[in-house]
Amino acid sequence: MSTAHVVIAVKHLATAKTRLADSFSEADRARLVVAMLRDTIHAARAVDAVGSITVVTPDPTVAEVAVELGARVVDDPAADDDEDSADRLNSAFAAAVTSARSEGELDIIVLQADLPALRPGELAQAYESAGPASRSVVTDHHGTGTAALILKAGAGDFTPLFGPASASRHRQSGAHDLDGHWPGLRLDVDTIDDVRQALSLGVGTATTEVLRTLGW
């Protein structure tokens, strides 16, 4: 039975993954971001509990890809605001969750867009391990960020706290820390070392193809 709705946020491709600027050109970074999004969505789609996906973005290319993959698209409401990047991300997630829940109370999985080594079984296990009417956080591989935030129906208001030390802030706000062994789910790619680590785990077909064309 499909009971969960996945929410993913993606910024403008022109400003994405700047920490990879020493290794990839802006155009190649954009291709990599789109490829990782494709692999993340494909992995999430393969989870039986996932019934639908929303992508919130200000970028028309990302929106086109999301629609192609069967996701709903929500415009990023803060894309042109003067908010800092963390505030914009939290506004984007809040808008997407509000849109998803406009059709009724749902379980929500807030997921990073750059999880090219994600395995469907990892996401399924994380979702199943989250208790009823709870908020749960999956800490990223650095131990500080949030790879996923799971809100079961009845958990109450959604208050995203993404940004620096987000995992700690989510826990302090009452979210339970899920401690399963899910290396692909925890590996959001921001640096060149993350790219290498993702390759060692095994990435999806879209990311594999882009990296192959870049000589990896």
GROMACS .gro file of C-alpha atoms in nm:
model
  216
    1MET     CA    1   0.000   0.000   0.000
    2SER     CA    2   0.138   0.343  -0.096
    3THR     CA    3   0.110   0.569   0.207
    4ALA     CA    4   0.404   0.812   0.179
    5HIS     CA    5   0.472   1.123  -0.023
    6VAL     CA    6   0.834   1.217  -0.097
    7VAL     CA    7   0.930   1.584  -0.109
    8ILE     CA    8   1.254   1.700  -0.274
    9ALA     CA    9   1.390   2.053  -0.317
   10VAL     CA   10   1.635   2.160  -0.589
   11LYS     CA   11   1.783   2.509  -0.629
   12HIS     CA   12   1.872   2.689  -0.952
   13LEU     CA   13   2.119   2.477  -1.148
   14ALA     CA   14   2.342   2.781  -1.201
   15THR     CA   15   2.410   2.801  -0.826
   16ALA     CA   16   2.409   2.431  -0.742
   17LYS     CA   17   2.704   2.236  -0.601
   18THR     CA   18   2.949   2.524  -0.586
   19ARG     CA   19   3.180   2.314  -0.368
   20LEU     CA   20   3.248   2.106  -0.678
   21ALA     CA   21   3.358   2.411  -0.879
   22ASP     CA   22   3.726   2.314  -0.860
   23SER     CA   23   3.650   1.980  -1.024
   24PHE     CA   24   3.361   2.046  -1.264
   25SER     CA   25   3.249   2.335  -1.481
   26GLU     CA   26   2.915   2.502  -1.416
   27ALA     CA   27   2.757   2.315  -1.707
   28ASP     CA   28   2.895   1.981  -1.587
   29ARG     CA   29   2.779   2.049  -1.232
   30ALA     CA   30   2.430   2.115  -1.366
   31ARG     CA   31   2.434   1.785  -1.555
   32LEU     CA   32   2.549   1.605  -1.242
   33VAL     CA   33   2.276   1.763  -1.028
   34VAL     CA   34   2.009   1.654  -1.277
   35ALA     CA   35   2.154   1.303  -1.295
   36MET     CA   36   2.161   1.266  -0.917
   37LEU     CA   37   1.802   1.390  -0.899
   38ARG     CA   38   1.701   1.130  -1.156
   39ASP     CA   39   1.866   0.851  -0.957
   40THR     CA   40   1.719   0.975  -0.629
   41ILE     CA   41   1.368   0.983  -0.775
   42HIS     CA   42   1.408   0.641  -0.938
   43ALA     CA   43   1.518   0.490  -0.606
   44ALA     CA   44   1.231   0.654  -0.416
   45ARG     CA   45   0.980   0.544  -0.679
   46ALA     CA   46   1.088   0.183  -0.628
   47VAL     CA   47   0.977   0.189  -0.261
   48ASP     CA   48   0.634   0.027  -0.229
   49ALA     CA   49   0.523   0.272   0.040
   50VAL     CA   50   0.591   0.576  -0.180
   51GLY     CA   51   0.284   0.679  -0.370
   52SER     CA   52   0.385   1.019  -0.504
   53ILE     CA   53   0.670   1.267  -0.525
   54THR     CA   54   0.683   1.647  -0.526
   55VAL     CA   55   0.984   1.846  -0.644
   56VAL     CA   56   0.999   2.212  -0.545
   57THR     CA   57   1.232   2.418  -0.760
   58PRO     CA   58   1.270   2.757  -0.930
   59ASP     CA   59   1.462   2.600  -1.218
   60PRO     CA   60   1.269   2.521  -1.542
   61THR     CA   61   1.510   2.244  -1.646
   62VAL     CA   62   1.472   2.069  -1.311
   63ALA     CA   63   1.094   2.112  -1.332
   64GLU     CA   64   1.090   1.956  -1.678
   65VAL     CA   65   1.291   1.656  -1.559
   66ALA     CA   66   1.068   1.613  -1.255
   67VAL     CA   67   0.754   1.610  -1.469
   68GLU     CA   68   0.917   1.363  -1.706
   69LEU     CA   69   0.976   1.134  -1.408
   70GLY     CA   70   0.616   1.159  -1.294
   71ALA     CA   71   0.665   1.400  -1.006
   72ARG     CA   72   0.448   1.696  -0.916
   73VAL     CA   73   0.629   2.031  -0.938
   74VAL     CA   74   0.585   2.323  -0.699
   75ASP     CA   75   0.746   2.662  -0.768
   76ASP     CA   76   0.998   2.766  -0.506
   77PRO     CA   77   0.823   3.055  -0.328
   78ALA     CA   78   1.146   3.211  -0.199
   79ALA     CA   79   1.364   3.177  -0.506
   80ASP     CA   80   1.398   3.552  -0.560
   81ASP     CA   81   1.391   3.658  -0.194
   82ASP     CA   82   1.684   3.792   0.005
   83GLU     CA   83   1.669   3.505   0.254
   84ASP     CA   84   1.986   3.306   0.311
   85SER     CA   85   2.017   2.964   0.148
   86ALA     CA   86   1.900   2.770   0.456
   87ASP     CA   87   1.589   2.986   0.491
   88ARG     CA   88   1.513   2.945   0.122
   89LEU     CA   89   1.549   2.568   0.151
   90ASN     CA   90   1.320   2.553   0.452
   91SER     CA   91   1.064   2.774   0.276
   92ALA     CA   92   1.081   2.546  -0.028
   93PHE     CA   93   1.026   2.230   0.175
   94ALA     CA   94   0.741   2.389   0.371
   95ALA     CA   95   0.568   2.493   0.048
   96ALA     CA   96   0.601   2.146  -0.101
   97VAL     CA   97   0.470   1.975   0.211
   98THR     CA   98   0.175   2.216   0.228
   99SER     CA   99   0.097   2.136  -0.135
  100ALA     CA  100   0.122   1.761  -0.075
  101ARG     CA  101  -0.101   1.772   0.231
  102SER     CA  102  -0.365   1.982   0.056
  103GLU     CA  103  -0.513   1.652  -0.060
  104GLY     CA  104  -0.524   1.503   0.289
  105GLU     CA  105  -0.308   1.394   0.580
  106LEU     CA  106  -0.013   1.195   0.448
  107ASP     CA  107   0.313   1.049   0.568
  108ILE     CA  108   0.587   1.274   0.434
  109ILE     CA  109   0.947   1.185   0.352
  110VAL     CA  110   1.158   1.497   0.300
  111LEU     CA  111   1.455   1.377   0.099
  112GLN     CA  112   1.775   1.534  -0.029
  113ALA     CA  113   1.801   1.553  -0.409
  114ASP     CA  114   2.164   1.441  -0.431
  115LEU     CA  115   2.156   1.077  -0.320
  116PRO     CA  116   2.293   0.892  -0.625
  117ALA     CA  117   2.387   0.581  -0.424
  118LEU     CA  118   2.046   0.550  -0.257
  119ARG     CA  119   1.903   0.198  -0.249
  120PRO     CA  120   1.523   0.157  -0.234
  121GLY     CA  121   1.560  -0.091   0.053
  122GLU     CA  122   1.739   0.170   0.262
  123LEU     CA  123   1.461   0.423   0.224
  124ALA     CA  124   1.198   0.156   0.287
  125GLN     CA  125   1.370   0.047   0.608
  126ALA     CA  126   1.409   0.404   0.733
  127TYR     CA  127   1.042   0.475   0.665
  128GLU     CA  128   0.929   0.156   0.836
  129SER     CA  129   1.146   0.220   1.140
  130ALA     CA  130   0.988   0.559   1.205
  131GLY     CA  131   0.718   0.531   1.467
  132PRO     CA  132   0.352   0.626   1.416
  133ALA     CA  133   0.260   0.995   1.450
  134SER     CA  134   0.630   1.080   1.484
  135ARG     CA  135   0.898   1.300   1.332
  136SER     CA  136   1.225   1.121   1.259
  137VAL     CA  137   1.557   1.230   1.115
  138VAL     CA  138   1.819   1.039   0.918
  139THR     CA  139   2.154   1.208   0.984
  140ASP     CA  140   2.391   1.237   0.688
  141HIS     CA  141   2.731   1.070   0.658
  142HIS     CA  142   2.907   1.370   0.810
  143GLY     CA  143   2.701   1.334   1.126
  144THR     CA  144   2.572   1.693   1.113
  145GLY     CA  145   2.330   1.732   0.823
  146THR     CA  146   1.988   1.586   0.749
  147ALA     CA  147   1.965   1.332   0.468
  148ALA     CA  148   1.594   1.267   0.526
  149LEU     CA  149   1.316   1.384   0.754
  150ILE     CA  150   1.018   1.152   0.800
  151LEU     CA  151   0.684   1.278   0.927
  152LYS     CA  152   0.418   1.020   0.994
  153ALA     CA  153   0.054   1.127   0.976
  154GLY     CA  154  -0.053   1.288   1.301
  155ALA     CA  155   0.296   1.414   1.381
  156GLY     CA  156   0.173   1.773   1.389
  157ASP     CA  157   0.304   2.082   1.215
  158PHE     CA  158   0.600   2.054   0.982
  159THR     CA  159   0.886   2.283   1.078
  160PRO     CA  160   1.194   2.218   0.862
  161LEU     CA  161   1.525   2.321   1.016
  162PHE     CA  162   1.767   2.255   0.733
  163GLY     CA  163   2.098   2.440   0.723
  164PRO     CA  164   2.413   2.411   0.937
  165ALA     CA  165   2.391   2.141   1.207
  166SER     CA  166   2.038   2.060   1.091
  167ALA     CA  167   2.038   1.706   1.231
  168SER     CA  168   2.103   1.835   1.582
  169ARG     CA  169   1.841   2.105   1.545
  170HIS     CA  170   1.584   1.855   1.419
  171ARG     CA  171   1.658   1.630   1.718
  172GLN     CA  172   1.631   1.923   1.957
  173SER     CA  173   1.292   2.004   1.808
  174GLY     CA  174   1.171   1.655   1.897
  175ALA     CA  175   1.262   1.441   1.597
  176HIS     CA  176   1.383   1.088   1.669
  177ASP     CA  177   1.726   0.993   1.530
  178LEU     CA  178   1.704   0.678   1.316
  179ASP     CA  179   2.021   0.471   1.348
  180GLY     CA  180   1.999   0.213   1.069
  181HIS     CA  181   2.289   0.121   0.844
  182TRP     CA  182   2.190   0.305   0.526
  183PRO     CA  183   2.509   0.433   0.360
  184GLY     CA  184   2.344   0.534   0.034
  185LEU     CA  185   2.061   0.719   0.206
  186ARG     CA  186   2.306   0.908   0.425
  187LEU     CA  187   2.542   1.005   0.141
  188ASP     CA  188   2.431   1.339   0.000
  189VAL     CA  189   2.693   1.458  -0.245
  190ASP     CA  190   2.845   1.802  -0.189
  191THR     CA  191   3.222   1.756  -0.231
  192ILE     CA  192   3.457   1.567  -0.460
  193ASP     CA  193   3.526   1.320  -0.176
  194ASP     CA  194   3.151   1.258  -0.160
  195VAL     CA  195   3.154   1.180  -0.533
  196ARG     CA  196   3.433   0.926  -0.480
  197GLN     CA  197   3.250   0.770  -0.185
  198ALA     CA  198   2.927   0.746  -0.383
  199LEU     CA  199   3.110   0.574  -0.667
  200SER     CA  200   3.256   0.323  -0.422
  201LEU     CA  201   2.903   0.241  -0.303
  202GLY     CA  202   2.765   0.228  -0.655
  203VAL     CA  203   2.559   0.506  -0.812
  204GLY     CA  204   2.250   0.498  -1.029
  205THR     CA  205   2.253   0.477  -1.407
  206ALA     CA  206   2.205   0.850  -1.473
  207THR     CA  207   2.492   0.954  -1.246
  208THR     CA  208   2.708   0.674  -1.383
  209GLU     CA  209   2.661   0.800  -1.736
  210VAL     CA  210   2.736   1.164  -1.656
  211LEU     CA  211   3.049   1.078  -1.459
  212ARG     CA  212   3.161   0.845  -1.738
  213THR     CA  213   3.143   1.132  -1.986
  214LEU     CA  214   3.351   1.340  -1.743
  215GLY     CA  215   3.625   1.081  -1.734
  216TRP     CA  216   3.533   0.900  -1.415
   0.00000   0.00000   0.00000
